[in-house]
């Protein structure tokens, strides 16, 4: 909400502000070897940044433009086994998975744009390397093939998603949390 960065404790359902920014980050993730810096793409400028979770300091890395017109980045997730950073972008009629080079911001598309999951709004990658995504157009969850970018229907989310969404895999308890928004902000678990 607003310009603040929050750390959210899923055990106590409490949050702490750790910094502020005028940038609009729609998703982000940590690399496997550093839990103090996460990476995210600014919605307004399509630029990759690193963010220090201790004080919220942002550092510009480089441009990260969606490869097809009218699309915006909506989610980001790292495979903690390989260190590969994935992102997803959509124009609400098609979505595409890509990799992001966190040292330069270079985006490499995987496969071709998918209309099966037309509005992928966020992704998460679990400990097995499986990528999960949720779609704001049809309120469904998918698995996404990291080699081809193909989306396979997993199931209905049971919630009418609205606006930006977040989420990620928690390695401590092997749960994918969704920072969801329908009519209000919600914390959900993806089955």
Coordinates of C-alpha atoms in Angstrom, one line a residue:
X1 CA 0.0 0.0 0.0
X2 CA 1.3 3.4 -0.9
X3 CA 5.1 3.8 -1.2
X4 CA 6.0 1.5 1.6
X5 CA 7.9 -1.8 1.6
X6 CA 6.6 -4.3 4.1
X7 CA 8.0 -7.5 5.6
X8 CA 5.1 -9.8 6.5
X9 CA 5.4 -12.5 9.2
X10 CA 3.2 -15.4 8.1
X11 CA 3.3 -16.9 11.6
X12 CA 2.0 -13.9 13.5
X13 CA 0.2 -12.2 10.6
X14 CA 2.0 -8.9 11.3
X15 CA 3.9 -6.6 9.1
X16 CA 6.8 -4.2 9.5
X17 CA 7.7 -1.3 7.2
X18 CA 11.4 -1.5 6.1
X19 CA 11.6 1.3 3.6
X20 CA 9.8 3.4 1.0
X21 CA 10.0 4.0 -2.7
X22 CA 8.2 5.9 -5.5
X23 CA 8.7 2.9 -7.8
X24 CA 5.9 0.4 -8.6
X25 CA 7.1 -3.2 -8.2
X26 CA 4.7 -5.9 -9.3
X27 CA 6.5 -9.0 -8.0
X28 CA 10.1 -9.8 -7.1
X29 CA 12.3 -12.5 -5.6
X30 CA 15.6 -13.3 -3.9
X31 CA 18.4 -15.3 -5.3
X32 CA 19.2 -18.5 -3.4
X33 CA 22.5 -17.2 -2.0
X34 CA 21.4 -13.8 -0.6
X35 CA 18.4 -13.2 1.6
X36 CA 19.0 -9.5 2.0
X37 CA 18.6 -8.4 -1.6
X38 CA 15.7 -9.0 -3.8
X39 CA 15.1 -8.1 -7.4
X40 CA 12.0 -6.6 -9.0
X41 CA 11.0 -4.8 -12.1
X42 CA 9.4 -1.3 -11.9
X43 CA 6.0 -1.2 -13.7
X44 CA 6.3 2.4 -14.7
X45 CA 9.8 2.2 -16.4
X46 CA 10.3 -1.5 -17.2
X47 CA 13.6 -1.3 -15.3
X48 CA 15.1 -4.0 -13.1
X49 CA 16.1 -3.0 -9.6
X50 CA 17.7 -4.6 -6.6
X51 CA 16.1 -3.8 -3.2
X52 CA 17.8 -4.1 0.1
X53 CA 15.3 -5.6 2.6
X54 CA 17.2 -4.1 5.6
X55 CA 16.5 -0.5 4.7
X56 CA 14.5 -0.5 1.3
X57 CA 17.4 1.0 -0.7
X58 CA 16.8 0.5 -4.4
X59 CA 19.6 0.2 -7.0
X60 CA 18.9 0.5 -10.7
X61 CA 20.3 -2.5 -12.7
X62 CA 19.1 -1.9 -16.3
X63 CA 16.1 -1.9 -18.7
X64 CA 13.9 -5.0 -18.8
X65 CA 11.3 -4.5 -21.6
X66 CA 8.5 -7.0 -22.3
X67 CA 9.2 -8.5 -25.7
X68 CA 5.7 -8.0 -27.1
X69 CA 3.7 -4.7 -27.3
X70 CA 1.2 -3.6 -24.8
X71 CA 2.5 -6.1 -22.2
X72 CA 3.6 -5.3 -18.6
X73 CA 5.6 -7.4 -16.1
X74 CA 3.4 -8.8 -13.4
X75 CA 5.3 -11.5 -11.5
X76 CA 8.8 -12.8 -10.8
X77 CA 10.2 -15.9 -9.2
X78 CA 13.6 -17.6 -8.8
X79 CA 14.3 -21.3 -9.0
X80 CA 16.3 -21.7 -5.8
X81 CA 18.0 -24.8 -7.1
X82 CA 19.5 -23.2 -10.2
X83 CA 19.4 -19.5 -9.4
X84 CA 17.5 -18.8 -12.6
X85 CA 15.2 -15.7 -12.3
X86 CA 11.9 -16.0 -14.1
X87 CA 9.4 -13.3 -14.8
X88 CA 6.0 -13.2 -16.5
X89 CA 4.4 -10.4 -18.5
X90 CA 0.9 -10.1 -20.0
X91 CA -1.3 -7.8 -22.0
X92 CA -4.4 -9.6 -20.5
X93 CA -5.0 -11.5 -23.8
X94 CA -1.8 -13.4 -23.7
X95 CA 1.1 -14.1 -21.3
X96 CA 4.7 -15.2 -21.6
X97 CA 7.4 -16.6 -19.4
X98 CA 10.9 -15.3 -19.6
X99 CA 14.2 -15.3 -17.8
X100 CA 15.8 -12.1 -16.4
X101 CA 19.5 -11.6 -16.1
X102 CA 19.8 -9.9 -12.7
X103 CA 23.2 -8.4 -13.5
X104 CA 22.0 -6.5 -16.7
X105 CA 18.2 -6.6 -16.8
X106 CA 18.2 -8.5 -20.1
X107 CA 15.0 -10.4 -20.7
X108 CA 14.9 -13.7 -22.7
X109 CA 11.5 -15.0 -23.7
X110 CA 10.7 -18.7 -23.3
X111 CA 8.5 -20.2 -26.0
X112 CA 5.8 -18.1 -27.5
X113 CA 3.0 -16.0 -25.9
X114 CA 0.3 -18.2 -24.4
X115 CA -3.5 -17.5 -24.6
X116 CA -4.4 -20.5 -22.4
X117 CA -3.5 -18.4 -19.3
X118 CA -4.1 -14.9 -20.8
X119 CA -3.5 -12.8 -17.7
X120 CA -0.8 -14.4 -15.6
X121 CA -0.5 -11.9 -12.8
X122 CA 2.1 -13.7 -10.6
X123 CA 4.3 -16.8 -10.5
X124 CA 6.1 -18.8 -7.8
X125 CA 8.7 -21.5 -8.1
X126 CA 8.8 -24.3 -5.5
X127 CA 11.7 -26.4 -4.3
X128 CA 11.3 -28.9 -7.1
X129 CA 11.6 -26.2 -9.8
X130 CA 7.9 -26.3 -10.7
X131 CA 6.6 -22.9 -11.7
X132 CA 3.1 -22.0 -10.7
X133 CA 1.1 -19.1 -12.0
X134 CA -2.2 -17.5 -11.3
X135 CA -4.4 -15.8 -13.9
X136 CA -6.4 -12.6 -13.2
X137 CA -8.6 -13.1 -16.3
X138 CA -10.0 -16.6 -15.4
X139 CA -9.1 -16.8 -11.7
X140 CA -7.3 -20.1 -12.2
X141 CA -3.9 -21.5 -11.3
X142 CA -1.5 -23.2 -13.7
X143 CA 1.9 -24.9 -13.8
X144 CA 4.2 -23.4 -16.3
X145 CA 6.9 -25.4 -18.1
X146 CA 10.3 -23.6 -17.6
X147 CA 11.6 -25.0 -20.9
X148 CA 8.7 -24.1 -23.2
X149 CA 6.6 -21.5 -21.3
X150 CA 3.5 -23.6 -21.9
X151 CA 0.8 -23.2 -19.2
X152 CA -1.2 -26.2 -18.0
X153 CA -4.4 -25.7 -16.1
X154 CA -4.1 -26.7 -12.4
X155 CA -7.4 -25.6 -10.9
X156 CA -9.8 -22.8 -10.0
X157 CA -8.5 -20.4 -7.4
X158 CA -11.9 -19.9 -5.7
X159 CA -11.4 -16.1 -5.6
X160 CA -12.1 -13.2 -7.9
X161 CA -8.7 -11.7 -8.3
X162 CA -8.6 -7.9 -8.8
X163 CA -5.7 -5.6 -9.6
X164 CA -2.1 -6.5 -8.7
X165 CA -1.2 -9.8 -6.9
X166 CA 1.9 -11.1 -5.2
X167 CA 3.2 -14.3 -3.7
X168 CA 6.0 -16.8 -3.5
X169 CA 7.2 -20.1 -2.2
X170 CA 8.3 -20.4 1.4
X171 CA 11.1 -23.0 1.7
X172 CA 10.7 -23.3 5.4
X173 CA 7.3 -24.9 5.3
X174 CA 7.0 -25.7 1.6
X175 CA 4.0 -23.5 1.0
X176 CA 3.1 -21.1 -1.8
X177 CA 1.6 -17.9 -0.3
X178 CA -0.5 -15.6 -2.3
X179 CA -0.6 -11.9 -1.4
X180 CA -4.0 -11.7 -3.0
X181 CA -6.4 -8.9 -3.6
X182 CA -10.1 -9.2 -4.4
X183 CA -12.1 -6.6 -2.6
X184 CA -9.5 -6.4 0.2
X185 CA -6.0 -7.6 0.7
X186 CA -5.7 -11.2 1.7
X187 CA -3.0 -13.8 2.5
X188 CA -3.9 -17.1 0.9
X189 CA -2.2 -20.5 0.4
X190 CA -2.1 -22.1 -3.1
X191 CA -2.9 -25.8 -3.0

